[in-house]
XYZ file of C-alpha atoms in Angstrom:
619
model
C 7.107 4.879 48.751
C 4.790 7.415 50.402
C 7.379 10.223 49.768
C 7.734 9.125 46.142
C 3.922 9.248 45.784
C 3.725 12.817 47.034
C 6.710 13.947 44.915
C 5.149 12.556 41.749
C 1.742 14.264 42.313
C 2.462 17.304 44.434
C 3.311 19.374 41.371
C -0.066 18.417 39.781
C -2.182 19.762 42.592
C -2.607 23.090 40.862
C -3.838 21.531 37.613
C -7.376 20.351 38.580
C -9.938 22.322 40.499
C -11.994 20.858 43.354
C -15.787 21.355 43.322
C -18.127 19.976 45.974
C -21.573 19.526 44.396
C -24.263 19.677 47.090
C -27.366 20.251 45.012
C -28.149 18.622 41.666
C -30.279 20.190 38.910
C -33.947 19.576 39.479
C -34.672 18.252 35.970
C -32.413 15.214 36.316
C -34.224 11.941 36.928
C -33.233 9.050 39.244
C -31.211 6.265 37.752
C -31.599 2.882 39.379
C -28.557 1.006 40.574
C -28.818 -2.731 41.567
C -26.015 -4.167 43.611
C -25.517 -7.930 43.986
C -22.763 -9.878 45.780
C -20.874 -12.448 43.733
C -18.180 -14.409 45.678
C -15.912 -11.814 47.292
C -16.656 -8.716 45.176
C -19.613 -6.730 44.007
C -20.893 -6.318 40.439
C -22.729 -3.092 39.678
C -25.091 -2.985 36.743
C -26.310 0.345 35.512
C -29.970 0.141 34.369
C -30.779 2.686 31.654
C -33.770 4.843 32.423
C -36.505 5.347 29.788
C -38.125 8.334 31.556
C -35.543 10.939 30.571
C -37.009 13.454 28.200
C -34.484 16.310 28.179
C -32.409 16.489 24.987
C -29.158 17.025 26.838
C -29.683 14.072 29.070
C -30.466 11.898 26.106
C -27.221 12.951 24.480
C -25.369 12.379 27.720
C -26.859 8.887 28.029
C -26.012 8.081 24.441
C -22.370 9.247 24.855
C -22.010 7.125 27.967
C -23.402 4.125 26.111
C -20.774 4.298 23.403
C -17.885 4.881 25.866
C -18.756 2.552 28.755
C -18.568 -1.224 28.822
C -20.954 -2.324 31.572
C -19.653 -5.860 31.786
C -16.211 -4.520 32.943
C -16.760 -3.629 36.646
C -14.083 -3.689 39.296
C -14.577 -3.012 42.965
C -11.464 -2.347 45.110
C -11.640 -2.247 48.893
C -8.457 -0.954 50.509
C -7.303 0.993 53.480
C -6.243 4.365 52.019
C -4.941 5.956 48.772
C -1.289 5.463 49.817
C -1.694 1.738 50.217
C -3.470 1.477 46.846
C -0.705 3.433 45.247
C 1.908 1.059 46.607
C -0.128 -1.841 45.309
C -0.443 -0.397 41.830
C 3.285 0.372 41.581
C 4.136 -3.247 42.487
C 1.497 -4.839 40.181
C 1.886 -5.154 36.397
C -0.325 -2.797 34.426
C -1.752 -5.792 32.478
C -3.941 -6.543 35.498
C -5.695 -3.180 34.960
C -5.831 -3.076 31.236
C -9.635 -2.787 30.968
C -10.028 0.883 31.531
C -13.412 1.394 29.839
C -15.382 -0.216 32.706
C -16.570 1.004 36.071
C -14.013 1.148 38.857
C -15.325 1.578 42.409
C -12.782 2.222 45.101
C -13.807 2.028 48.751
C -11.308 3.283 51.374
C -11.824 1.607 54.727
C -9.720 3.992 56.812
C -11.382 6.509 59.103
C -8.755 9.150 58.218
C -8.850 9.822 54.452
C -7.873 13.245 53.265
C -9.398 14.672 50.100
C -5.903 15.809 48.981
C -4.717 12.231 48.984
C -7.724 11.187 46.945
C -7.064 14.013 44.559
C -3.425 12.993 44.091
C -4.393 9.360 43.600
C -7.128 10.126 40.998
C -4.651 12.215 39.015
C -2.101 9.488 39.149
C -4.729 6.919 38.285
C -5.826 8.787 35.157
C -2.391 9.628 33.863
C -0.950 6.187 34.380
C -3.844 3.903 33.710
C -6.378 6.216 31.959
C -9.290 4.837 33.998
C -12.312 6.562 32.580
C -14.931 5.980 35.267
C -13.627 5.861 38.810
C -15.875 6.420 41.805
C -14.166 6.828 45.230
C -15.977 6.606 48.579
C -14.728 6.533 52.151
C -17.771 5.254 54.100
C -15.944 5.289 57.511
C -14.457 8.710 57.124
C -16.470 11.382 58.910
C -15.628 13.947 56.289
C -16.481 11.899 53.170
C -18.945 9.158 54.356
C -21.801 10.768 52.530
C -19.912 11.798 49.434
C -18.696 10.232 46.175
C -15.496 11.634 44.734
C -14.849 11.417 40.963
C -12.372 12.843 38.548
C -13.487 14.522 35.298
C -10.399 14.519 33.052
C -12.009 16.350 30.107
C -13.507 19.152 32.144
C -11.900 22.494 31.148
C -10.979 24.752 34.013
C -8.894 27.840 34.489
C -5.970 25.654 35.349
C -6.281 23.429 32.299
C -8.132 20.122 31.942
C -9.196 17.969 34.889
C -11.596 18.584 37.767
C -12.165 16.707 41.055
C -15.888 16.682 41.829
C -17.381 15.720 45.223
C -20.978 14.623 44.859
C -23.369 14.353 47.783
C -24.475 10.725 47.994
C -28.112 11.475 49.091
C -28.750 14.049 46.386
C -27.083 11.901 43.687
C -29.337 8.892 44.517
C -32.373 11.100 44.397
C -31.540 12.739 41.083
C -29.433 11.179 38.371
C -26.483 8.779 38.633
C -25.605 9.451 35.011
C -23.538 12.405 35.941
C -20.993 10.197 37.675
C -19.949 8.610 34.451
C -17.304 10.075 32.140
C -17.580 9.607 28.423
C -15.126 10.045 25.550
C -17.609 11.147 22.930
C -17.124 14.905 23.539
C -13.697 15.851 24.893
C -14.115 19.631 25.060
C -10.886 20.308 23.169
C -8.787 17.842 25.251
C -5.441 17.279 23.473
C -4.908 13.716 22.246
C -1.428 12.535 21.372
C -1.513 11.130 17.864
C 1.142 9.568 15.677
C 0.501 10.097 11.994
C 3.453 10.187 9.631
C 3.246 11.090 5.933
C 2.597 8.071 3.784
C 1.600 8.448 0.126
C -1.312 8.355 -0.720
C -3.275 7.610 2.535
C -1.616 10.252 4.702
C -0.653 13.527 3.027
C 0.434 16.900 4.377
C -0.762 18.856 1.344
C -3.869 18.722 -0.850
C -3.688 17.637 -4.498
C -4.099 20.600 -6.791
C -7.535 19.552 -7.964
C -8.919 19.520 -4.446
C -7.490 22.860 -3.208
C -10.808 24.726 -3.750
C -12.946 21.902 -2.245
C -14.844 22.996 0.888
C -14.870 19.410 2.045
C -11.140 19.100 2.359
C -10.303 22.493 3.867
C -8.329 22.151 7.166
C -10.299 22.640 10.376
C -9.303 25.239 12.879
C -8.241 22.816 15.667
C -6.323 20.309 13.433
C -3.253 20.506 11.301
C -3.309 19.888 7.567
C -3.860 16.166 7.275
C -5.192 14.629 4.089
C -5.741 11.262 2.479
C -7.952 8.512 3.958
C -5.985 8.348 7.255
C -5.596 12.108 7.538
C -9.287 12.748 6.920
C -10.262 10.089 9.416
C -8.252 11.719 12.180
C -9.510 15.179 11.201
C -13.207 14.176 11.348
C -12.706 12.209 14.490
C -11.137 15.399 15.975
C -14.062 17.454 14.845
C -16.828 15.111 16.061
C -15.225 14.122 19.342
C -13.946 17.662 19.872
C -10.338 16.937 20.712
C -7.202 18.702 19.754
C -4.634 16.800 17.604
C -1.268 16.855 19.215
C 0.963 15.294 16.571
C 3.938 13.328 17.757
C 7.150 14.707 16.209
C 9.605 12.155 17.624
C 11.729 10.201 15.240
C 10.094 6.983 16.322
C 6.684 8.313 15.364
C 7.728 8.692 11.731
C 7.505 4.916 10.809
C 5.446 1.938 11.707
C 8.021 -0.072 13.695
C 8.773 -3.661 14.153
C 9.243 -6.333 16.884
C 12.688 -7.933 16.784
C 12.435 -11.715 17.133
C 15.894 -12.038 18.803
C 15.262 -9.988 21.979
C 11.577 -9.023 21.627
C 12.471 -5.351 21.562
C 10.084 -2.913 19.817
C 10.866 0.294 17.907
C 8.879 2.922 16.056
C 5.264 3.957 16.547
C 4.546 0.460 17.797
C 6.860 1.117 20.790
C 5.109 4.416 21.432
C 1.855 2.543 21.636
C 3.269 0.031 24.111
C 4.692 2.794 26.254
C 1.300 4.610 26.179
C 3.001 7.866 25.178
C 0.565 8.196 22.254
C -3.204 7.698 22.276
C -3.790 6.805 18.573
C -1.605 5.640 15.759
C -3.372 7.120 12.705
C -1.751 5.187 9.879
C -3.567 2.110 8.605
C -2.194 -1.102 10.093
C -2.803 -4.629 8.995
C -4.955 -6.287 11.657
C -2.860 -9.293 12.595
C -0.815 -10.814 15.423
C 2.427 -8.817 15.825
C 3.600 -11.142 18.608
C 3.083 -8.569 21.376
C 0.271 -7.646 23.743
C -0.894 -4.429 25.316
C -2.291 -2.994 22.138
C -5.710 -2.931 20.500
C -6.948 -2.376 16.966
C -9.912 -0.347 15.967
C -12.640 -1.709 13.786
C -11.466 -2.407 10.208
C -12.179 0.410 7.805
C -10.630 -1.132 4.703
C -8.707 -4.150 3.399
C -5.566 -4.508 1.294
C -3.003 -6.981 0.109
C 0.698 -7.330 0.684
C 2.364 -8.006 -2.658
C 5.802 -8.418 -4.105
C 7.030 -5.561 -6.308
C 9.787 -6.161 -8.828
C 11.416 -4.316 -11.700
C 9.463 -4.589 -14.918
C 10.807 -7.030 -17.379
C 13.134 -5.474 -20.051
C 11.876 -4.390 -23.434
C 11.990 -6.665 -26.346
C 14.545 -5.562 -29.003
C 13.181 -4.570 -32.417
C 14.861 -7.442 -34.255
C 13.224 -9.927 -31.951
C 9.842 -8.364 -32.408
C 10.232 -8.583 -36.211
C 10.923 -12.260 -35.918
C 7.683 -12.866 -34.177
C 5.316 -10.699 -36.137
C 3.217 -13.843 -36.801
C 2.465 -16.745 -34.582
C 4.266 -20.006 -35.200
C 1.407 -21.737 -37.037
C 0.664 -18.694 -39.276
C 4.369 -18.217 -40.080
C 4.903 -21.859 -40.978
C 1.751 -21.848 -43.170
C 2.904 -18.804 -45.030
C 6.456 -20.191 -45.680
C 5.158 -23.535 -46.840
C 2.674 -21.889 -49.181
C 5.420 -19.741 -50.788
C 7.647 -22.765 -51.234
C 4.837 -24.794 -52.885
C 4.074 -21.877 -55.203
C 7.762 -21.662 -56.082
C 7.922 -25.384 -56.895
C 4.648 -25.433 -58.885
C 5.719 -22.345 -60.865
C 9.047 -23.881 -61.886
C 9.619 -24.141 -65.665
C 13.370 -23.713 -65.995
C 15.562 -23.291 -62.908
C 14.371 -23.189 -59.326
C 16.167 -19.904 -58.764
C 14.345 -18.195 -61.625
C 11.042 -19.510 -60.285
C 11.845 -18.277 -56.754
C 12.757 -14.783 -58.090
C 9.549 -14.667 -60.095
C 7.452 -15.565 -57.151
C 9.367 -13.122 -54.925
C 8.563 -10.288 -57.217
C 4.921 -11.218 -57.231
C 4.751 -11.461 -53.437
C 6.330 -8.019 -52.846
C 4.149 -6.436 -55.545
C 6.929 -5.744 -58.014
C 6.563 -6.215 -61.820
C 8.000 -9.391 -63.152
C 8.615 -10.488 -66.776
C 6.638 -13.702 -67.143
C 6.232 -15.523 -70.435
C 2.951 -17.509 -70.463
C 1.931 -19.619 -73.525
C -1.565 -19.608 -74.864
C -2.449 -23.041 -73.640
C -1.129 -22.473 -70.045
C -4.354 -21.420 -68.334
C -3.262 -23.118 -65.109
C -0.347 -20.764 -64.813
C -2.538 -17.692 -65.319
C -4.713 -18.937 -62.470
C -1.702 -19.662 -60.347
C -0.160 -16.250 -60.873
C -3.503 -14.520 -60.175
C -4.139 -16.374 -56.936
C -0.529 -15.696 -55.861
C -1.013 -12.030 -56.515
C -4.175 -11.908 -54.354
C -2.437 -13.982 -51.716
C 0.560 -11.571 -51.679
C -1.753 -8.567 -51.484
C -3.440 -9.825 -48.372
C -0.216 -11.094 -46.738
C 1.737 -7.945 -47.392
C -1.121 -5.728 -46.095
C -1.283 -7.756 -42.875
C 2.476 -7.746 -42.662
C 2.666 -3.944 -43.053
C 0.085 -3.279 -40.394
C 1.600 -5.796 -38.045
C 5.044 -4.346 -38.592
C 3.706 -0.843 -37.887
C 2.080 -1.956 -34.616
C 5.186 -3.747 -33.543
C 7.368 -0.740 -34.134
C 4.969 1.671 -32.440
C 4.055 -0.535 -29.459
C 6.495 -1.100 -26.594
C 6.476 -4.739 -25.690
C 8.261 -6.480 -22.832
C 9.421 -9.902 -21.857
C 6.932 -11.770 -19.613
C 6.844 -10.498 -16.030
C 6.876 -12.724 -12.981
C 3.311 -13.824 -12.102
C 3.721 -16.266 -9.292
C 5.793 -16.523 -6.006
C 7.432 -19.645 -7.486
C 8.870 -17.528 -10.299
C 10.035 -14.967 -7.688
C 11.734 -17.800 -5.767
C 13.413 -19.130 -8.895
C 14.708 -15.728 -9.830
C 16.884 -15.649 -6.747
C 16.323 -11.984 -6.409
C 16.946 -10.332 -3.011
C 13.993 -8.746 -1.218
C 13.973 -5.593 0.981
C 11.206 -4.557 3.302
C 10.376 -3.281 6.769
C 8.222 -6.296 7.320
C 8.529 -10.024 6.412
C 5.060 -11.396 5.297
C 6.453 -14.931 5.034
C 7.830 -15.227 8.578
C 6.799 -18.272 10.668
C 4.993 -19.900 7.769
C 5.041 -23.756 7.496
C 5.117 -23.637 3.740
C 8.458 -24.490 2.192
C 8.075 -21.856 -0.499
C 7.455 -19.164 2.131
C 10.504 -20.379 4.172
C 12.767 -20.001 1.162
C 11.381 -16.550 0.348
C 11.718 -15.458 4.010
C 15.447 -16.267 3.959
C 15.950 -13.857 1.080
C 14.646 -10.823 3.094
C 16.782 -7.963 4.195
C 14.726 -6.137 6.813
C 15.049 -2.432 7.547
C 12.466 -1.297 10.146
C 12.976 2.392 9.286
C 12.524 1.906 5.482
C 9.544 3.981 4.346
C 9.964 4.104 0.562
C 10.175 0.503 -0.681
C 9.449 1.359 -4.381
C 12.358 3.784 -4.539
C 14.745 1.033 -3.463
C 13.301 -1.352 -6.025
C 13.679 1.192 -8.849
C 17.328 1.644 -7.828
C 17.896 -2.054 -8.410
C 18.438 -3.048 -4.797
C 16.030 -5.970 -5.121
C 12.356 -6.766 -4.890
C 10.170 -5.260 -2.203
C 6.924 -5.762 -0.367
C 4.226 -3.139 -0.689
C 0.499 -2.717 -0.210
C -1.292 -3.417 -3.458
C -3.489 -0.257 -3.485
C -0.703 2.075 -2.605
C 1.819 0.426 -4.904
C -0.572 0.483 -7.871
C -1.167 4.213 -7.519
C 2.477 5.103 -7.011
C 3.625 3.052 -9.963
C 0.931 4.705 -12.142
C 1.941 8.262 -11.015
C 5.551 8.327 -9.962
C 7.491 5.438 -11.555
C 6.878 5.892 -15.295
C 9.189 5.807 -18.258
C 9.200 8.664 -20.752
C 6.812 6.730 -23.005
C 4.330 6.312 -20.120
C 4.938 2.658 -19.360
C 5.470 1.597 -15.767
C 8.897 0.847 -14.435
C 7.735 -1.587 -11.722
C 5.575 -4.633 -11.693
C 3.328 -5.982 -8.911
C 3.302 -9.843 -8.794
C -0.385 -10.802 -8.878
C 0.204 -13.751 -6.517
C 0.027 -11.743 -3.243
C 0.817 -13.740 -0.101
C -1.439 -11.904 2.370
C -4.778 -10.155 2.275
C -5.863 -8.453 5.480
C -8.072 -5.744 6.967
C -6.747 -2.332 7.916
C -7.311 -0.589 11.245
C -5.834 2.004 13.510
C -3.820 1.211 16.608
C -4.409 2.266 20.320
C -2.914 1.155 23.607
C -4.569 -1.714 25.417
C -7.625 -0.497 27.306
C -7.763 2.866 25.590
C -10.728 4.893 26.887
C -11.314 6.307 23.403
C -11.502 3.018 21.487
C -15.195 2.330 21.755
C -16.053 5.851 20.633
C -13.557 5.748 17.774
C -15.036 2.404 16.679
C -18.517 3.815 16.765
C -17.639 6.770 14.523
C -15.482 4.641 12.160
C -18.515 2.404 11.713
C -20.610 5.478 10.894
C -17.977 6.690 8.439
C -18.058 3.361 6.655
C -21.862 3.206 6.596
C -21.965 6.641 5.030
C -19.384 5.700 2.400
C -16.838 8.311 3.510
C -13.832 5.990 3.298
C -14.728 5.129 -0.288
C -15.305 8.740 -1.202
C -12.069 9.928 0.365
C -10.131 7.156 -1.272
C -11.560 7.790 -4.740
C -11.305 11.575 -4.553
C -7.624 11.537 -3.654
C -6.779 8.764 -6.063
C -8.565 10.460 -8.982
C -7.092 13.866 -8.133
C -3.529 12.532 -7.880
C -3.846 10.511 -11.078
C -5.375 13.316 -13.115
C -2.735 15.787 -12.146
C 0.079 13.333 -13.056
C -1.519 12.251 -16.321
C -2.184 15.827 -17.376
C 1.432 16.767 -16.674
C 2.636 13.713 -18.578
C 0.342 14.456 -21.524
C 1.585 18.058 -21.735
C 5.127 16.899 -21.655
C 5.041 13.848 -23.975
C 1.643 13.934 -25.778
C 2.226 16.770 -28.198
C 2.688 16.079 -31.939
C 6.350 16.084 -32.782
C 8.607 15.854 -35.824
C 9.888 12.449 -36.733
C 13.410 11.784 -35.609
C 15.941 9.076 -36.410
C 14.579 6.696 -33.675
C 11.194 6.547 -35.465
C 12.820 5.254 -38.714
C 15.599 3.436 -37.009
C 14.556 0.008 -38.216
C 14.180 1.098 -41.903
C 17.694 2.508 -41.867
C 19.023 -0.594 -40.210
C 17.458 -2.844 -42.842
C 18.884 -0.589 -45.549
C 22.350 -0.644 -44.046
C 22.234 -4.375 -43.535
C 21.111 -4.763 -47.200
C 23.909 -2.462 -48.416
C 26.450 -4.463 -46.395
C 25.051 -7.706 -47.632
C 25.043 -6.521 -51.256
C 28.656 -5.235 -50.850
C 29.667 -8.553 -49.439
C 27.989 -10.395 -52.315
C 29.582 -7.925 -54.768
C 33.030 -8.773 -53.386
C 32.260 -12.473 -53.632
C 31.089 -11.978 -57.211
C 34.291 -10.104 -58.100
C 36.449 -12.742 -56.512
C 34.451 -15.447 -58.262
C 34.691 -13.597 -61.610
C 38.417 -13.264 -61.157
C 38.722 -16.906 -60.235
C 36.643 -17.925 -63.301
C 38.656 -15.657 -65.595
C 41.916 -17.006 -64.353
C 40.692 -20.524 -64.576
C 39.514 -19.960 -68.175
C 42.798 -18.358 -69.014
C 44.726 -21.252 -67.669
C 42.457 -23.617 -69.455
C 42.969 -21.698 -72.715
C 46.689 -21.665 -72.248
C 46.789 -25.369 -71.641
C 44.735 -25.983 -74.760
C 47.083 -23.846 -76.885
C 50.039 -25.698 -75.474
C 48.435 -29.015 -76.322
C 47.679 -27.958 -79.898
C 51.233 -26.648 -80.338
C 52.683 -29.894 -79.088
C 50.621 -31.862 -81.499
C 51.609 -29.561 -84.306
C 55.285 -29.984 -83.486
C 54.993 -33.726 -83.373
C 53.314 -33.687 -86.797
C 56.002 -31.483 -88.211
C 58.739 -33.813 -86.958
C 56.995 -36.724 -88.609
C 56.849 -34.914 -91.983
C 60.534 -33.994 -91.988
C 61.422 -37.563 -91.447
């Protein structure tokens, strides 16, 4: 094990530099440390001094306060660095997950070499990312009056990382604040970040309307990241002064999932668990994913998980014409016309119906009214006014029906989605482990694909319904998935199963989490998240709407589709009249033949009678 320890860390000896600090700056003030014994370990409480007046020391104290958790203190007493290394390699990392506290290590051996401490501190930072570690060897002649610390963010000629040996006496007389590390200013230290492109919260290029904006121009030490998530990472990089080292592995290009069968993890989620990335910069739903060893940042927004389906089909024109009026209005109009026809009857009912039909459509009609028939004059006048109003309403309603694209009702509830028996595709099942029977049935219809990043594209292709965030889906449907007439191709079911907060993801015990939370809180208080969201949404929508208007919004010449219904009615009328004409011809031929046969029979009858009479005369 000792040989393995040296092999792992011997190559790293050239990375940090070793500085022994013997004299502290004179302007630093003393910081009181109170030590109390509790059972078999010590608890160290750092008392903040109020006598510091220098600006730099105030900043340093502030940075320490947002990086350090004073209630997390761990004191380790062990023989030497090699023994501690063996212990750490045989102990699960979960026991040392709280890395933002103070870790004091006391080596009891009389022979402790600074090289061994150096190797151990490097290993301790790279494996466990302990931010504040103070090492002392009180029984070692060389180091009994010194405290050894590791400054991981200190830039040197060899890179980042510096072993510092502080004289105990001078440190107690001056300022203990310098022993603490903070993550508020990282001096250009590279952080491993996973941030994959996800429209519209994580973009690699600016919308056209924001290209000239000074606010959204890329910084010198960060790649081009835009959208709410991209801007959050960029401004964190600028304020905390770290370099964004984007993860380009294939697993970093999607969220990931935990498989319930064998509890294996893939995607960016696996990278977080392996601690190979420091921050996952895409917005995650803050929820229980069934695994430990990860932490969420403070929520910066909230969203809903909703079911997305294909929009209901369009109503055919003939069906729209049948329902120009509501049921009660249509029945009232038909009954009124029938009553007028019956009241107006003088000879045959057909003649009365034709007369009333001509009046209703505004056509002239020959109507003989006697002098003493005042009631009929009033009837015809009221029928004319009635027809004028009804035909005007009918014409306007018909115009609106022909110009407006109407659809069958969309699904509005999860019960309707369940009854439709449509398959659902997603990278995540929002109904899993729910006790509700409805959710259990819906969960059985899911086809999960952890690497699926474009749900809406699959839904448009007719592969089934999908699960998408409401905000993102609403924007994409309004900008990407539109028909030529500007109507959406997809529909979001309003009955969304889950509504949760959004946050970023870090490994358990991340030394940067407290600082990230502090600045995310400041971003929210300043309204930056709202501004970024509205700016990008507005810019994206305006560009798409302008392009769509230029393509489809110009005045155009009428084509056959615009007068399709009129031609259909005319053709159907001609076919109907031709059919009636054939019936009339056949009926005329039938009547003529019948009359001919009738006449022939009558002539035969007369002839027979004449013959009989003649026979009687001859006799």
